[in-house]
JSON list of C-alpha atoms in Angstrom, two decimals:
[
{"chain": "Q", "resi": 1, "resn": "LEU", "atom": "CA", "xyz": [83.53, 91.03, 68.05]},
{"chain": "Q", "resi": 2, "resn": "ARG", "atom": "CA", "xyz": [85.56, 93.16, 65.70]},
{"chain": "Q", "resi": 3, "resn": "MET", "atom": "CA", "xyz": [86.94, 96.61, 66.33]},
{"chain": "Q", "resi": 4, "resn": "THR", "atom": "CA", "xyz": [88.54, 98.72, 63.64]},
{"chain": "Q", "resi": 5, "resn": "THR", "atom": "CA", "xyz": [91.02, 101.52, 64.12]},
{"chain": "Q", "resi": 6, "resn": "SER", "atom": "CA", "xyz": [90.50, 105.09, 63.07]},
{"chain": "Q", "resi": 7, "resn": "GLY", "atom": "CA", "xyz": [93.97, 106.52, 63.62]},
{"chain": "Q", "resi": 8, "resn": "GLY", "atom": "CA", "xyz": [93.40, 107.50, 67.24]},
{"chain": "Q", "resi": 9, "resn": "ALA", "atom": "CA", "xyz": [93.03, 105.91, 70.64]},
{"chain": "Q", "resi": 10, "resn": "ALA", "atom": "CA", "xyz": [89.42, 105.15, 71.60]},
{"chain": "Q", "resi": 11, "resn": "VAL", "atom": "CA", "xyz": [90.15, 103.91, 75.10]},
{"chain": "Q", "resi": 12, "resn": "ARG", "atom": "CA", "xyz": [86.76, 104.80, 76.64]},
{"chain": "Q", "resi": 13, "resn": "ASP", "atom": "CA", "xyz": [84.97, 102.99, 73.77]},
{"chain": "Q", "resi": 14, "resn": "GLY", "atom": "CA", "xyz": [87.09, 99.90, 74.36]},
{"chain": "Q", "resi": 15, "resn": "LEU", "atom": "CA", "xyz": [86.42, 99.93, 78.09]},
{"chain": "Q", "resi": 16, "resn": "ILE", "atom": "CA", "xyz": [82.67, 100.23, 77.50]},
{"chain": "Q", "resi": 17, "resn": "ILE", "atom": "CA", "xyz": [82.77, 97.21, 75.18]},
{"chain": "Q", "resi": 18, "resn": "GLY", "atom": "CA", "xyz": [84.65, 95.26, 77.87]},
{"chain": "Q", "resi": 19, "resn": "PHE", "atom": "CA", "xyz": [82.11, 96.33, 80.50]},
{"chain": "Q", "resi": 20, "resn": "ASP", "atom": "CA", "xyz": [79.25, 95.22, 78.25]},
{"chain": "Q", "resi": 21, "resn": "LEU", "atom": "CA", "xyz": [80.83, 91.80, 77.78]},
{"chain": "Q", "resi": 22, "resn": "LEU", "atom": "CA", "xyz": [81.34, 91.40, 81.52]},
{"chain": "Q", "resi": 23, "resn": "ALA", "atom": "CA", "xyz": [77.77, 92.48, 82.23]},
{"chain": "Q", "resi": 24, "resn": "GLU", "atom": "CA", "xyz": [76.51, 89.69, 79.98]},
{"chain": "Q", "resi": 25, "resn": "GLU", "atom": "CA", "xyz": [78.50, 87.07, 81.94]},
{"chain": "Q", "resi": 26, "resn": "ARG", "atom": "CA", "xyz": [76.08, 85.60, 84.46]},
{"chain": "Q", "resi": 27, "resn": "SER", "atom": "CA", "xyz": [78.21, 82.76, 85.81]},
{"chain": "Q", "resi": 28, "resn": "GLN", "atom": "CA", "xyz": [79.04, 83.19, 89.47]},
{"chain": "Q", "resi": 29, "resn": "SER", "atom": "CA", "xyz": [81.93, 80.73, 89.22]},
{"chain": "Q", "resi": 30, "resn": "SER", "atom": "CA", "xyz": [84.01, 82.71, 86.74]},
{"chain": "Q", "resi": 31, "resn": "ARG", "atom": "CA", "xyz": [86.44, 85.43, 87.72]},
{"chain": "Q", "resi": 32, "resn": "ARG", "atom": "CA", "xyz": [85.25, 88.88, 86.83]},
{"chain": "Q", "resi": 33, "resn": "ALA", "atom": "CA", "xyz": [88.27, 90.90, 85.78]},
{"chain": "Q", "resi": 34, "resn": "MET", "atom": "CA", "xyz": [89.32, 93.13, 82.93]},
{"chain": "Q", "resi": 35, "resn": "VAL", "atom": "CA", "xyz": [92.88, 94.11, 82.03]},
{"chain": "Q", "resi": 36, "resn": "ALA", "atom": "CA", "xyz": [93.43, 96.79, 79.40]},
{"chain": "Q", "resi": 37, "resn": "PHE", "atom": "CA", "xyz": [96.72, 97.97, 77.91]},
{"chain": "Q", "resi": 38, "resn": "VAL", "atom": "CA", "xyz": [96.99, 101.53, 76.64]},
{"chain": "Q", "resi": 39, "resn": "SER", "atom": "CA", "xyz": [99.81, 103.48, 75.05]},
{"chain": "Q", "resi": 40, "resn": "SER", "atom": "CA", "xyz": [98.34, 107.00, 74.93]},
{"chain": "Q", "resi": 41, "resn": "LYS", "atom": "CA", "xyz": [95.51, 109.17, 76.12]},
{"chain": "Q", "resi": 42, "resn": "ASP", "atom": "CA", "xyz": [92.05, 108.85, 74.64]},
{"chain": "Q", "resi": 43, "resn": "THR", "atom": "CA", "xyz": [91.76, 110.89, 71.45]},
{"chain": "Q", "resi": 44, "resn": "SER", "atom": "CA", "xyz": [88.86, 109.35, 69.51]},
{"chain": "Q", "resi": 45, "resn": "SER", "atom": "CA", "xyz": [86.19, 107.87, 71.79]},
{"chain": "Q", "resi": 46, "resn": "LYS", "atom": "CA", "xyz": [82.53, 108.51, 71.17]},
{"chain": "Q", "resi": 47, "resn": "THR", "atom": "CA", "xyz": [81.76, 107.37, 74.72]},
{"chain": "Q", "resi": 48, "resn": "ALA", "atom": "CA", "xyz": [81.20, 110.31, 77.07]},
{"chain": "Q", "resi": 49, "resn": "ILE", "atom": "CA", "xyz": [83.14, 110.45, 80.31]},
{"chain": "Q", "resi": 50, "resn": "ALA", "atom": "CA", "xyz": [79.87, 110.40, 82.29]},
{"chain": "Q", "resi": 51, "resn": "GLN", "atom": "CA", "xyz": [78.81, 107.20, 80.51]},
{"chain": "Q", "resi": 52, "resn": "LEU", "atom": "CA", "xyz": [82.12, 105.52, 81.34]},
{"chain": "Q", "resi": 53, "resn": "LEU", "atom": "CA", "xyz": [81.87, 106.58, 84.98]},
{"chain": "Q", "resi": 54, "resn": "ASN", "atom": "CA", "xyz": [78.27, 105.35, 85.25]},
{"chain": "Q", "resi": 55, "resn": "ARG", "atom": "CA", "xyz": [78.92, 101.99, 83.61]},
{"chain": "Q", "resi": 56, "resn": "GLY", "atom": "CA", "xyz": [82.20, 101.51, 85.47]},
{"chain": "Q", "resi": 57, "resn": "ASN", "atom": "CA", "xyz": [80.58, 102.25, 88.82]},
{"chain": "Q", "resi": 58, "resn": "GLN", "atom": "CA", "xyz": [77.84, 99.70, 88.06]},
{"chain": "Q", "resi": 59, "resn": "LEU", "atom": "CA", "xyz": [80.33, 96.92, 87.39]},
{"chain": "Q", "resi": 60, "resn": "VAL", "atom": "CA", "xyz": [83.49, 97.70, 89.34]},
{"chain": "Q", "resi": 61, "resn": "GLY", "atom": "CA", "xyz": [81.72, 99.09, 92.39]},
{"chain": "Q", "resi": 62, "resn": "ARG", "atom": "CA", "xyz": [78.52, 97.08, 92.58]},
{"chain": "Q", "resi": 63, "resn": "ARG", "atom": "CA", "xyz": [79.29, 93.83, 90.79]},
{"chain": "Q", "resi": 64, "resn": "ASN", "atom": "CA", "xyz": [82.85, 93.38, 92.04]},
{"chain": "Q", "resi": 65, "resn": "VAL", "atom": "CA", "xyz": [84.64, 93.43, 88.68]},
{"chain": "Q", "resi": 66, "resn": "GLN", "atom": "CA", "xyz": [88.39, 93.91, 89.03]},
{"chain": "Q", "resi": 67, "resn": "LEU", "atom": "CA", "xyz": [89.64, 96.50, 86.55]},
{"chain": "Q", "resi": 68, "resn": "TYR", "atom": "CA", "xyz": [93.30, 97.07, 85.73]},
{"chain": "Q", "resi": 69, "resn": "VAL", "atom": "CA", "xyz": [94.47, 99.52, 83.08]},
{"chain": "Q", "resi": 70, "resn": "ILE", "atom": "CA", "xyz": [98.17, 99.44, 82.28]},
{"chain": "Q", "resi": 71, "resn": "GLY", "atom": "CA", "xyz": [99.72, 102.46, 80.62]},
{"chain": "Q", "resi": 72, "resn": "ILE", "atom": "CA", "xyz": [102.81, 101.51, 78.63]},
{"chain": "Q", "resi": 73, "resn": "ASP", "atom": "CA", "xyz": [105.84, 103.73, 78.05]},
{"chain": "Q", "resi": 74, "resn": "GLY", "atom": "CA", "xyz": [104.67, 107.00, 79.53]},
{"chain": "Q", "resi": 75, "resn": "PRO", "atom": "CA", "xyz": [104.20, 108.87, 82.80]},
{"chain": "Q", "resi": 76, "resn": "PRO", "atom": "CA", "xyz": [100.64, 109.03, 84.20]},
{"chain": "Q", "resi": 77, "resn": "GLU", "atom": "CA", "xyz": [100.10, 112.51, 82.74]},
{"chain": "Q", "resi": 78, "resn": "ALA", "atom": "CA", "xyz": [100.71, 111.13, 79.22]},
{"chain": "Q", "resi": 79, "resn": "PHE", "atom": "CA", "xyz": [97.41, 109.27, 79.54]},
{"chain": "Q", "resi": 80, "resn": "GLY", "atom": "CA", "xyz": [95.28, 112.37, 80.06]},
{"chain": "Q", "resi": 81, "resn": "ASP", "atom": "CA", "xyz": [92.28, 111.96, 82.34]},
{"chain": "Q", "resi": 82, "resn": "LEU", "atom": "CA", "xyz": [92.33, 108.15, 82.13]},
{"chain": "Q", "resi": 83, "resn": "PRO", "atom": "CA", "xyz": [94.23, 107.45, 85.40]},
{"chain": "Q", "resi": 84, "resn": "GLY", "atom": "CA", "xyz": [91.80, 109.61, 87.37]},
{"chain": "Q", "resi": 85, "resn": "LEU", "atom": "CA", "xyz": [88.74, 108.08, 85.69]},
{"chain": "Q", "resi": 86, "resn": "ILE", "atom": "CA", "xyz": [89.92, 104.54, 86.38]},
{"chain": "Q", "resi": 87, "resn": "ASN", "atom": "CA", "xyz": [90.66, 105.34, 90.02]},
{"chain": "Q", "resi": 88, "resn": "THR", "atom": "CA", "xyz": [87.28, 107.09, 90.41]},
{"chain": "Q", "resi": 89, "resn": "ILE", "atom": "CA", "xyz": [85.38, 103.95, 89.40]},
{"chain": "Q", "resi": 90, "resn": "GLY", "atom": "CA", "xyz": [87.47, 101.79, 91.71]},
{"chain": "Q", "resi": 91, "resn": "GLY", "atom": "CA", "xyz": [89.89, 100.35, 89.19]},
{"chain": "Q", "resi": 92, "resn": "THR", "atom": "CA", "xyz": [93.67, 100.40, 89.24]},
{"chain": "Q", "resi": 93, "resn": "PHE", "atom": "CA", "xyz": [95.78, 102.35, 86.76]},
{"chain": "Q", "resi": 94, "resn": "VAL", "atom": "CA", "xyz": [99.50, 101.59, 86.64]},
{"chain": "Q", "resi": 95, "resn": "THR", "atom": "CA", "xyz": [102.26, 102.67, 84.29]},
{"chain": "Q", "resi": 96, "resn": "THR", "atom": "CA", "xyz": [105.19, 100.60, 83.14]},
{"chain": "Q", "resi": 97, "resn": "ARG", "atom": "CA", "xyz": [107.83, 100.43, 80.48]},
{"chain": "Q", "resi": 98, "resn": "LEU", "atom": "CA", "xyz": [107.37, 97.81, 77.77]},
{"chain": "Q", "resi": 99, "resn": "GLY", "atom": "CA", "xyz": [110.46, 95.93, 78.93]},
{"chain": "Q", "resi": 100, "resn": "ASP", "atom": "CA", "xyz": [109.08, 95.83, 82.49]},
{"chain": "Q", "resi": 101, "resn": "LEU", "atom": "CA", "xyz": [105.63, 94.60, 81.47]},
{"chain": "Q", "resi": 102, "resn": "PRO", "atom": "CA", "xyz": [106.14, 90.99, 82.66]},
{"chain": "Q", "resi": 103, "resn": "THR", "atom": "CA", "xyz": [107.19, 92.21, 86.10]},
{"chain": "Q", "resi": 104, "resn": "THR", "atom": "CA", "xyz": [104.26, 94.63, 86.29]},
{"chain": "Q", "resi": 105, "resn": "LEU", "atom": "CA", "xyz": [101.74, 92.08, 85.05]},
{"chain": "Q", "resi": 106, "resn": "ALA", "atom": "CA", "xyz": [102.79, 89.16, 87.31]},
{"chain": "Q", "resi": 107, "resn": "PRO", "atom": "CA", "xyz": [101.12, 90.39, 90.54]},
{"chain": "Q", "resi": 108, "resn": "ILE", "atom": "CA", "xyz": [98.01, 91.46, 88.63]},
{"chain": "Q", "resi": 109, "resn": "LEU", "atom": "CA", "xyz": [97.63, 88.01, 87.10]},
{"chain": "Q", "resi": 110, "resn": "LYS", "atom": "CA", "xyz": [98.08, 86.44, 90.54]},
{"chain": "Q", "resi": 111, "resn": "GLN", "atom": "CA", "xyz": [95.40, 88.74, 91.91]},
{"chain": "Q", "resi": 112, "resn": "ILE", "atom": "CA", "xyz": [92.84, 87.89, 89.23]},
{"chain": "Q", "resi": 113, "resn": "GLY", "atom": "CA", "xyz": [94.01, 84.30, 88.67]}
]
């Protein structure tokens, strides 16, 4: 799978692609988790908010996918509506500084490990 950049952040598009890949995974023995790293709010997605909420609710809520979105180097408000969207579908949105990323990521990796 190849994604190309267009000069903006297409976070919702990226999350939808991740959800689609997880939906195709039928193995019951594999862990079902997605971790996304973002550095800004969504500025370029073609995916509608309603579509993200619908797809996210299908997977995170009903199929027990663990979703973590980590915002790097900014307060929650720097990421626009993303923190609220992630929390609405049952995921976890956390912010961290780049230098603190290992400390932030360690408990998440234990959780999904």
